Short mmCIF file of C-alpha atoms in Angstrom, two decimals:
data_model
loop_
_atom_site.label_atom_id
_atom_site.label_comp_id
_atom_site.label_asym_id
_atom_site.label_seq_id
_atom_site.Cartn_x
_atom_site.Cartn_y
_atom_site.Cartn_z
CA UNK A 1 5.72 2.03 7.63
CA UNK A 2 2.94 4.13 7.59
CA UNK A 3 -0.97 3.68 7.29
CA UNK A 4 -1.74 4.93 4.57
CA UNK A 5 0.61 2.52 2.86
CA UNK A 6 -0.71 -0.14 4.90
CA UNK A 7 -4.02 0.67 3.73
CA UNK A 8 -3.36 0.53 0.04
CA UNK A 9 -1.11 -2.68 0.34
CA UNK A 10 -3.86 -4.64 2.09
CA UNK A 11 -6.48 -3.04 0.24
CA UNK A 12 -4.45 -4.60 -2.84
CA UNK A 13 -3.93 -7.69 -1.26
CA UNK A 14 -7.67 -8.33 -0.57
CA UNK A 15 -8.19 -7.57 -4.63
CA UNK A 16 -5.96 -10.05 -5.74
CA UNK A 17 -5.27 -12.92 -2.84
CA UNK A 18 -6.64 -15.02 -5.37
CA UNK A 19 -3.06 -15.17 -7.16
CA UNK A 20 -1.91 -15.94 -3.52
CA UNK A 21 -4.24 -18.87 -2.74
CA UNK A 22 -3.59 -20.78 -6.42
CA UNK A 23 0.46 -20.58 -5.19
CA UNK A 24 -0.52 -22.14 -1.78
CA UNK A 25 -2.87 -24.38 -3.31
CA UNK A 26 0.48 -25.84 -5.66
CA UNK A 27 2.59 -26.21 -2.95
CA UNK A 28 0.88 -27.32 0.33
CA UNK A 29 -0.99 -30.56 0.54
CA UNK A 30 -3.39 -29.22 3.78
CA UNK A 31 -5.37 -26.65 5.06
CA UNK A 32 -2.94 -25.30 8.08
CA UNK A 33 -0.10 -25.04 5.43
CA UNK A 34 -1.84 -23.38 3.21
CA UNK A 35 -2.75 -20.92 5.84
CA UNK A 36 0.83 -20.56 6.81
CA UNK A 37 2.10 -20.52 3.46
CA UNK A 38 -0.91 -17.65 2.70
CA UNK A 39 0.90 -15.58 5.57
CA UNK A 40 4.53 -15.92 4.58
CA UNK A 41 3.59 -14.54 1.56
CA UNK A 42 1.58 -11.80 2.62
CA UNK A 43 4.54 -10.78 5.01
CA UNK A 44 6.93 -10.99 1.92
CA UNK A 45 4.67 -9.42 -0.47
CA UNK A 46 4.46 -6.44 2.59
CA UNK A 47 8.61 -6.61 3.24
CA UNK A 48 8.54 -5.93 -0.88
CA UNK A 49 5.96 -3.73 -1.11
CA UNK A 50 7.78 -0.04 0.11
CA UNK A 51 10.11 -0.93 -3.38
CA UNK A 52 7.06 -1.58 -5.33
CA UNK A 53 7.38 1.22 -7.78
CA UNK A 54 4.14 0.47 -9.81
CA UNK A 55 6.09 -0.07 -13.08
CA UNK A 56 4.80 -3.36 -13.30
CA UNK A 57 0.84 -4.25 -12.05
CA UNK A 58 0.29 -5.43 -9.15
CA UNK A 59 -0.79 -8.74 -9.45
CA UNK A 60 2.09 -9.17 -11.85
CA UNK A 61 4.83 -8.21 -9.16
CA UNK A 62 2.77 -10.45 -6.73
CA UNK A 63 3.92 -14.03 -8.80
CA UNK A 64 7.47 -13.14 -8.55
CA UNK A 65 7.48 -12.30 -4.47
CA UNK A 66 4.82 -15.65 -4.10
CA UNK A 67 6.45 -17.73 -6.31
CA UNK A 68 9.84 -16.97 -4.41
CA UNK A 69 8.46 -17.62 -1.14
CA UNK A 70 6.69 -20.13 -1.87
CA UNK A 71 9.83 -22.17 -3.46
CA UNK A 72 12.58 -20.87 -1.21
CA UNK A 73 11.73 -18.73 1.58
CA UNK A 74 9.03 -20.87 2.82
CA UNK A 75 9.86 -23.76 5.50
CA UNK A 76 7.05 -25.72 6.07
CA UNK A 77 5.65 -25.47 9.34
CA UNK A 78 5.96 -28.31 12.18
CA UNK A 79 2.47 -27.82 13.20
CA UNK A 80 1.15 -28.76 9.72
CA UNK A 81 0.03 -32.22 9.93
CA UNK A 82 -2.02 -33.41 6.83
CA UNK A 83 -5.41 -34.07 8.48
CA UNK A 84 -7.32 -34.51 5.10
CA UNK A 85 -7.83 -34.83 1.51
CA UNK A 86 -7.14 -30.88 1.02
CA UNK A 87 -7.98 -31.30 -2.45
CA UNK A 88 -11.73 -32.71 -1.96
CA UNK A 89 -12.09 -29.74 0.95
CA UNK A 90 -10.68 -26.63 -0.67
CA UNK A 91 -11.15 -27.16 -4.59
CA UNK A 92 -14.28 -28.87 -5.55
CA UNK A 93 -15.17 -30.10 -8.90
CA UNK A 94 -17.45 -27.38 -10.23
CA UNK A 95 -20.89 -28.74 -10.52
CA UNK A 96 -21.80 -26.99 -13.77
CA UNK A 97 -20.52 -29.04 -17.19
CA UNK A 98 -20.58 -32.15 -14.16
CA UNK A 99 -19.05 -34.83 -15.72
CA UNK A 100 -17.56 -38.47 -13.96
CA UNK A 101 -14.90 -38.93 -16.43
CA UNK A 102 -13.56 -35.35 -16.42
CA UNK A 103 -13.80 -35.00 -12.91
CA UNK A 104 -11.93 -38.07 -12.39
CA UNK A 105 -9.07 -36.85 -14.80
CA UNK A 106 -8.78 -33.63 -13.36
CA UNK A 107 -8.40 -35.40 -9.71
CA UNK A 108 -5.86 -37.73 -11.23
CA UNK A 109 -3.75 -34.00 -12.59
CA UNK A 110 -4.11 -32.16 -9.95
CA UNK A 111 -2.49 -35.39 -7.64
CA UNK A 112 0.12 -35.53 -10.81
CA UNK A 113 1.15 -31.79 -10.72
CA UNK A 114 1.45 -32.41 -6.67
CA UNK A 115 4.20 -35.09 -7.83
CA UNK A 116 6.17 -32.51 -9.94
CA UNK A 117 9.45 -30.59 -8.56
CA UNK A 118 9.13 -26.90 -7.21
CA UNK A 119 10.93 -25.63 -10.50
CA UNK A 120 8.27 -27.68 -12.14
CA UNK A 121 4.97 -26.73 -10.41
CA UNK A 122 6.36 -22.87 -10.70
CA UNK A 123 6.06 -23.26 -14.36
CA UNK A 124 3.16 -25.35 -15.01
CA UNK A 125 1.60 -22.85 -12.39
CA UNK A 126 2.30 -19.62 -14.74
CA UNK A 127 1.35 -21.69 -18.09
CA UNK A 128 -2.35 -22.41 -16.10
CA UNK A 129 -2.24 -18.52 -15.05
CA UNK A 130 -1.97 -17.61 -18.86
CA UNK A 131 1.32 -16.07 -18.72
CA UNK A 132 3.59 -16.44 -22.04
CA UNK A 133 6.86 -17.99 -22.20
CA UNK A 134 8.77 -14.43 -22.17
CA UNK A 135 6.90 -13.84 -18.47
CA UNK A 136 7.45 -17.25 -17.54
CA UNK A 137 11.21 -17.04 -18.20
CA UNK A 138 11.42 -13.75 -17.08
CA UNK A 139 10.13 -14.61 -13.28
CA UNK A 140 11.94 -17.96 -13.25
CA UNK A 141 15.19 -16.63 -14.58
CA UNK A 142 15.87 -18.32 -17.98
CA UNK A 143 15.87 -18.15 -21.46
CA UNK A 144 12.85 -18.70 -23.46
CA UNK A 145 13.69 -21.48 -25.41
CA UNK A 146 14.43 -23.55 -22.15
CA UNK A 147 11.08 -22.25 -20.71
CA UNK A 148 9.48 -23.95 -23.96
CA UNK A 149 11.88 -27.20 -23.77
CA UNK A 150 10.95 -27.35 -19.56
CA UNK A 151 7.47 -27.29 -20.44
CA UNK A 152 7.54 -30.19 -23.27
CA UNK A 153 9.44 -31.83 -20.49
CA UNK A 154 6.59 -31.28 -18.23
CA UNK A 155 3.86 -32.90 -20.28
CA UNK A 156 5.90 -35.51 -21.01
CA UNK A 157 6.19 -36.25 -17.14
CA UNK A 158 2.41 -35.61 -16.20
CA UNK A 159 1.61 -37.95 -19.00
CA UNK A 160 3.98 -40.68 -17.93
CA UNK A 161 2.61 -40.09 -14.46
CA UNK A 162 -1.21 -39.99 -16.10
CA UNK A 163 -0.80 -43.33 -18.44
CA UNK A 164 1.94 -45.50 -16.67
CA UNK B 1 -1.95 -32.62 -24.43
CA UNK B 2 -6.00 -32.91 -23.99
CA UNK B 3 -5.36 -33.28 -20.13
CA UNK B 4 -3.90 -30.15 -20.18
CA UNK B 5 -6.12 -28.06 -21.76
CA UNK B 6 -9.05 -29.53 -19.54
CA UNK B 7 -7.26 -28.72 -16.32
CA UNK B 8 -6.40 -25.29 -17.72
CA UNK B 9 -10.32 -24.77 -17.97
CA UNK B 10 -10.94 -25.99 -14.80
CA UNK B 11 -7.89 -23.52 -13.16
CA UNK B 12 -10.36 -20.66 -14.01
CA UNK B 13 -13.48 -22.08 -12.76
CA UNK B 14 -11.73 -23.01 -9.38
CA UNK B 15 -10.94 -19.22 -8.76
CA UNK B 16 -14.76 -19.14 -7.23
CA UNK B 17 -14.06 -21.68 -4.69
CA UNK B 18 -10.66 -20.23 -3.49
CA UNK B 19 -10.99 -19.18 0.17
CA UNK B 20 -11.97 -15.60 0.78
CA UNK B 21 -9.73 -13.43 3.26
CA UNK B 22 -11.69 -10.19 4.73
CA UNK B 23 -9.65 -6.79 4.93
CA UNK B 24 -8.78 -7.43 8.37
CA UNK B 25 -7.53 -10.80 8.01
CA UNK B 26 -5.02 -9.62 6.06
CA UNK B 27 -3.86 -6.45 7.83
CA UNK B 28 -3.92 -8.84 10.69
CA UNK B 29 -0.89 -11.25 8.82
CA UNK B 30 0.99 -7.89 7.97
CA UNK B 31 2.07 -7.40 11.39
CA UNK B 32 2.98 -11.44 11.91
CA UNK B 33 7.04 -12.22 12.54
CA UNK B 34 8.31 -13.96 9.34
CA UNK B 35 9.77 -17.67 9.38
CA UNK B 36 11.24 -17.51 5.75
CA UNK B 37 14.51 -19.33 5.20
CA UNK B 38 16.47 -15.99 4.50
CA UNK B 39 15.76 -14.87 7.88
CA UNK B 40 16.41 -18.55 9.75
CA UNK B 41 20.25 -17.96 7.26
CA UNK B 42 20.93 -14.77 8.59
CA UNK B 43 20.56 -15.77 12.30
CA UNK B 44 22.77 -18.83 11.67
CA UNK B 45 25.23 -16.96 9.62
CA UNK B 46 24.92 -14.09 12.70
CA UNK B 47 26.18 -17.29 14.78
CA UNK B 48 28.70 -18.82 12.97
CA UNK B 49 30.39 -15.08 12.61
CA UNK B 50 29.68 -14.07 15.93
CA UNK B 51 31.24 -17.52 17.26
CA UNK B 52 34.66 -16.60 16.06
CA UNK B 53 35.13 -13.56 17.84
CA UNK B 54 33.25 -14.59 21.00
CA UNK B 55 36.05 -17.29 21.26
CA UNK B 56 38.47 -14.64 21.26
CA UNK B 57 37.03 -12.41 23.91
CA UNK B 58 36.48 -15.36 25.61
CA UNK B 59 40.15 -15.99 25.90
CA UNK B 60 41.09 -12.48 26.66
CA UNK B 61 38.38 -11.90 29.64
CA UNK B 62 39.84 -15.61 31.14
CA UNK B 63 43.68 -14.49 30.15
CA UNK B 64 43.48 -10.69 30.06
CA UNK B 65 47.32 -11.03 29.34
CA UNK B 66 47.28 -13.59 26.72
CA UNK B 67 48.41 -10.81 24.16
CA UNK B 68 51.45 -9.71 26.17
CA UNK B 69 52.29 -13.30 27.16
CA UNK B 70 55.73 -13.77 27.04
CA UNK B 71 56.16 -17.60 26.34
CA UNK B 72 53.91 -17.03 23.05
CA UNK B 73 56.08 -15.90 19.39
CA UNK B 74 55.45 -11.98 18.70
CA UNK B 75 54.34 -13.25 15.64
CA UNK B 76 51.52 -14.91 16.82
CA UNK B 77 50.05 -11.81 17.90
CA UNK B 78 50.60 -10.53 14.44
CA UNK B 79 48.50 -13.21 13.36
CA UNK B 80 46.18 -12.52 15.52
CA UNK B 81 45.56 -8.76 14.56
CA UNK B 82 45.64 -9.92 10.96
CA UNK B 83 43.02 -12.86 11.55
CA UNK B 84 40.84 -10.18 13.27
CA UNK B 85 40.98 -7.94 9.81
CA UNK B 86 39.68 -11.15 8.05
CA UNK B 87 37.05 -11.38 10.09
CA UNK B 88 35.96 -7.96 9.82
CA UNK B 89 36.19 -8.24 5.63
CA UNK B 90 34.10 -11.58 5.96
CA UNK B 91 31.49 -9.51 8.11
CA UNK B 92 31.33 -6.63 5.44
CA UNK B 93 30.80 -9.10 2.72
CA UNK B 94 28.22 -10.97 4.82
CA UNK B 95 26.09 -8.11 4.74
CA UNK B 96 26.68 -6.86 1.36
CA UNK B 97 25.41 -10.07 0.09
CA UNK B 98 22.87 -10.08 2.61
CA UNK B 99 21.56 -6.63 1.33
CA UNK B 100 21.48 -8.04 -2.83
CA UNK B 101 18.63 -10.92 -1.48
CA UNK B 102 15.29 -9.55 -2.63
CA UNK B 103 12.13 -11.59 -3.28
CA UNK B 104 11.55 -9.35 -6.29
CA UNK B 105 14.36 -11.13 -8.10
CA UNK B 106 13.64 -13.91 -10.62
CA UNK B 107 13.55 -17.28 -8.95
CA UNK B 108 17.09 -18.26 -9.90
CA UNK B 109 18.59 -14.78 -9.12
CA UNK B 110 17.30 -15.53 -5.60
CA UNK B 111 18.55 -18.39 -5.11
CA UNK B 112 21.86 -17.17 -6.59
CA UNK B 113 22.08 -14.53 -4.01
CA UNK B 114 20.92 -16.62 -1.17
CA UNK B 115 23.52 -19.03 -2.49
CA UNK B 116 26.10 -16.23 -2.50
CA UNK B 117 25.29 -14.83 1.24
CA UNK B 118 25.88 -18.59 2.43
CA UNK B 119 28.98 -19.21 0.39
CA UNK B 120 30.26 -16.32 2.17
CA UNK B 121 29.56 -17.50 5.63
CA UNK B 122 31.22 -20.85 4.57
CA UNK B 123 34.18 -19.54 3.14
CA UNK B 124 34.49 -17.92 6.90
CA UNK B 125 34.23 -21.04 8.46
CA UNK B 126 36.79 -22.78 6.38
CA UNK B 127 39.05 -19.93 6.85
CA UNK B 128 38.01 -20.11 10.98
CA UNK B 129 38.73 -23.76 11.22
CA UNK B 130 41.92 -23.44 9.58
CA UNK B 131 43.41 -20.49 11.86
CA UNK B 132 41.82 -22.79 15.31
CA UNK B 133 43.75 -25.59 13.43
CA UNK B 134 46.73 -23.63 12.86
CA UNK B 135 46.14 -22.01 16.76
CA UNK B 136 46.25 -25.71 18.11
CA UNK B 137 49.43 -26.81 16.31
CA UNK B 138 51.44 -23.91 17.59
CA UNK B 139 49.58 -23.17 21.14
CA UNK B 140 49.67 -26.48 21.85
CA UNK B 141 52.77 -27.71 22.33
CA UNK B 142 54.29 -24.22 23.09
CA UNK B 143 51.96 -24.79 26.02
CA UNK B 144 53.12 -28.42 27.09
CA UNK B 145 56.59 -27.54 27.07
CA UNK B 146 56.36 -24.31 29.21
CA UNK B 147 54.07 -26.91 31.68
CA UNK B 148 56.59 -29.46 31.81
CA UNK B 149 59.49 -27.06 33.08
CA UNK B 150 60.27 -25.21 29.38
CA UNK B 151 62.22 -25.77 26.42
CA UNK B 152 65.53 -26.25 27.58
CA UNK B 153 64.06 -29.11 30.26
CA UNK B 154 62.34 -30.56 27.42
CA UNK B 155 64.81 -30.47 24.90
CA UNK B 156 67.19 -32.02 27.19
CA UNK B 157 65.42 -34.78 28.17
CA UNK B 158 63.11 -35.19 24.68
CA UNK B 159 64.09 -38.53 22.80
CA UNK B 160 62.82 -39.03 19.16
CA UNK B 161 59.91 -40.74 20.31
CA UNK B 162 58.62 -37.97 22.52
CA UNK B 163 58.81 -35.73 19.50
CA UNK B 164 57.11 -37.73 17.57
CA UNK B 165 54.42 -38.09 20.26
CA UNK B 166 53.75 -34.38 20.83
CA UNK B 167 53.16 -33.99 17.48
CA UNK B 168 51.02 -36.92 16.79
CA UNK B 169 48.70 -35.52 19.89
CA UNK B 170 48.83 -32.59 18.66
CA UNK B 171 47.45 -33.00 15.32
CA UNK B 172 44.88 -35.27 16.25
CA UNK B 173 43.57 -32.84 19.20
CA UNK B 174 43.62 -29.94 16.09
CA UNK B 175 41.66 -32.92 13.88
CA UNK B 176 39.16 -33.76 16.35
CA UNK B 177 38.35 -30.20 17.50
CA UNK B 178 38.16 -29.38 13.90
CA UNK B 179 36.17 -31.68 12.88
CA UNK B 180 33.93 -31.64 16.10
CA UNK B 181 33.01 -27.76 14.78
CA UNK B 182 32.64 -29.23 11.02
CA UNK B 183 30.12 -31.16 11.90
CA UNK B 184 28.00 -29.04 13.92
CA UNK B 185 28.52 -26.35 10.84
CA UNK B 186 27.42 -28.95 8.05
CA UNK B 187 24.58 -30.32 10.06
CA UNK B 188 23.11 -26.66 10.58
CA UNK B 189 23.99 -25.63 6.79
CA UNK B 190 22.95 -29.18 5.26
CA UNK B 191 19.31 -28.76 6.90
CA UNK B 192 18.61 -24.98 6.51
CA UNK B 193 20.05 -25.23 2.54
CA UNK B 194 18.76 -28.78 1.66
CA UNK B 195 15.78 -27.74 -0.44
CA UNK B 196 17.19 -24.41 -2.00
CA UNK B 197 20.37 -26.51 -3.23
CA UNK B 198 18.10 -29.33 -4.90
CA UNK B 199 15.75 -26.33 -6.68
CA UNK B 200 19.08 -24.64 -7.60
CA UNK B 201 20.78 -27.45 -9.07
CA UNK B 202 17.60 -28.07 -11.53
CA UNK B 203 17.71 -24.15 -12.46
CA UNK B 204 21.48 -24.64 -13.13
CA UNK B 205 20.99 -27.36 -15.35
CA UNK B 206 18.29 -25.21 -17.65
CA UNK B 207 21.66 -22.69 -18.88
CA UNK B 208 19.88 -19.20 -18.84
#
């Protein structure tokens, strides 16, 4: 592949890794698989990328190929050892708005969404990232309506997990 | 849900504190080998349908004449020609399926694909174990008989129970091998399709 579509891939890439990160983040539980996870992705995204006809943004096409690796191409790494609390290194509470009780709840759902299936962090992943049920069915692969009734499901779950 | 909403706020605010990757970094991880499931499948699958006819060239390079051998049924090597067509349909297949995996599908068409490329593979192993099965039964004692002075020796001397004997040995050699190959086949497809069966089967259940 050439350089010049090297360039513009990376230089793409660098613009958006944030989409890239928040996937790792809901699907690795430490630092070195995150990492990996980061460059499976990136590899994927690049594999993809010569087909990537524009039709669509960027970013948008990026969910789809990270989402996919992320919840079947990826095998998690034998190296990765959980060393420590990833969520209390990578994602800190903000310290604007600081408040005990809030920070404590948002600890206790981010550890609740960890619980969740792939199918299930994949969704509640694109409802956090904005995206409306006709894009969230659309890169999962089903209707609508069961996008809607999977996410009723879904807060039904965290809250069972969140008030046992 | 409250919780919701409040962790919805806080998604945004976290997009400050995501790690930052420089330029380099990145063109650095474009050049990295991938480790992704589909490629770990088609090595496996590359294996399995390579096995088959490295078995057979095995045979021939130990038993150059094995084709012409005159104690062996023409039709055998009938069978064998038409076994190796078989092989070369599963092969095509293979790699048209192969070809359909993209990670610009939706999630489920993925998997469907993925699904698809394996059920391929494992389609050609059922059909391989069956034709070594089949191989066995008739090779086998074809082979004993010709060692122990040929068919009119043996059917001279053969009582009921010897009959009964050769074929007893002979599906239990065909059972054993069979399963001895079954086993290394489901313990490599069980462990590389584990996770991508359990995501599937929750897809499957949300009708699309």
């Amino acid at each position: 592949m050439n350089k010049e579509l090297e360039h513009s891939f990376v230089t793409e890439l660098e613009r958006n890794q944030n989409i890239v990160h928040k996937v790792c983040r809901i699907y690795t539980s430490n630092k070195e698989q995150h990492n990996d996870l980061f460059q499976e992705i990136t590899i994927q995204l690049w594999k993809a990328y010569p087909k990537f006809r524009g039709d669509s943004k960027f970013s948008t096409w990026m969910y789809r190929v990270a989402l996919n690796t992320a919840i079947t191409l990826y095998r998690k790494s034998k190296r990765s050892v959980k060393t420590q609390d990833y969520e209390s290194v990578i994602f800190k509470i903000t310290s604007e708005d600081y408040d005990d009780t809030e920070e404590e709840q948002l600890k206790i759902m981010y550890k609740a969404i960890k619980q969740l299936s792939d199918i299930e962090k994949a969704l509640i992943f694109l409802y956090l990232e904005d995206k409306n049920y006709k894009e969230i069915a659309e890169t999962i692969g089903i209707t609508e309506v069961n996008a809607r009734v999977k996410m009723n499901r879904i807060k039904t779950k965290l809250k069972k997990i969140l008030n046992p | 849900m409250e919780e919701l909403d409040l962790l919805k706020k806080d998604w945004k605010k976290q997009e400050a504190n995501q790690p930052k990757l420089s330029y380099n970094d990145i063109d650095k991880m474009t050049h990295k080998k991938s480790s992704s499931l589909v490629k770990w499948i088609f090595y496996v699958s590359l294996f399995e349908l390579g096995f088959g006819i490295a078995i057979v060239l095995l045979a021939l390079l130990i038993q150059p004449d094995l084709m012409s051998d005159s104690t062996m049924p023409v039709w055998l090597n009938w069978f064998c020609y038409g076994s190796s067509l078989v092989v070369f349909y599963f092969i095509y297949k293979f790699f048209m399926n192969y070809k359909k995996i993209s990670t610009t599908n939706s999630i489920k068409d993925l998997m469907q694909n993925i699904i698809s490329t394996r059920r391929t593979v494992r389609n050609y192993i059922v059909y391989s174990l069956s034709v070594i099965a089949f191989t066995i039964c008739v090779a086998f004692p074809i082979g004993f008989i010709e060692g122990t002075g040929g068919m009119e020796k043996f059917s001279a001397e053969a009582n009921i129970t010897k009959y009964l004997l050769l074929a007893v040995v002979t599906i239990v050699l065909a059972c054993i091998i069979v399963a001895l190959f079954y086993g290394v086949y489901y313990l490599l497809y069980g462990l590389l399709t584990k996770k991508l069966k359990r995501n599937y089967k929750e897809l499957k259940q949300l009708k699309s």
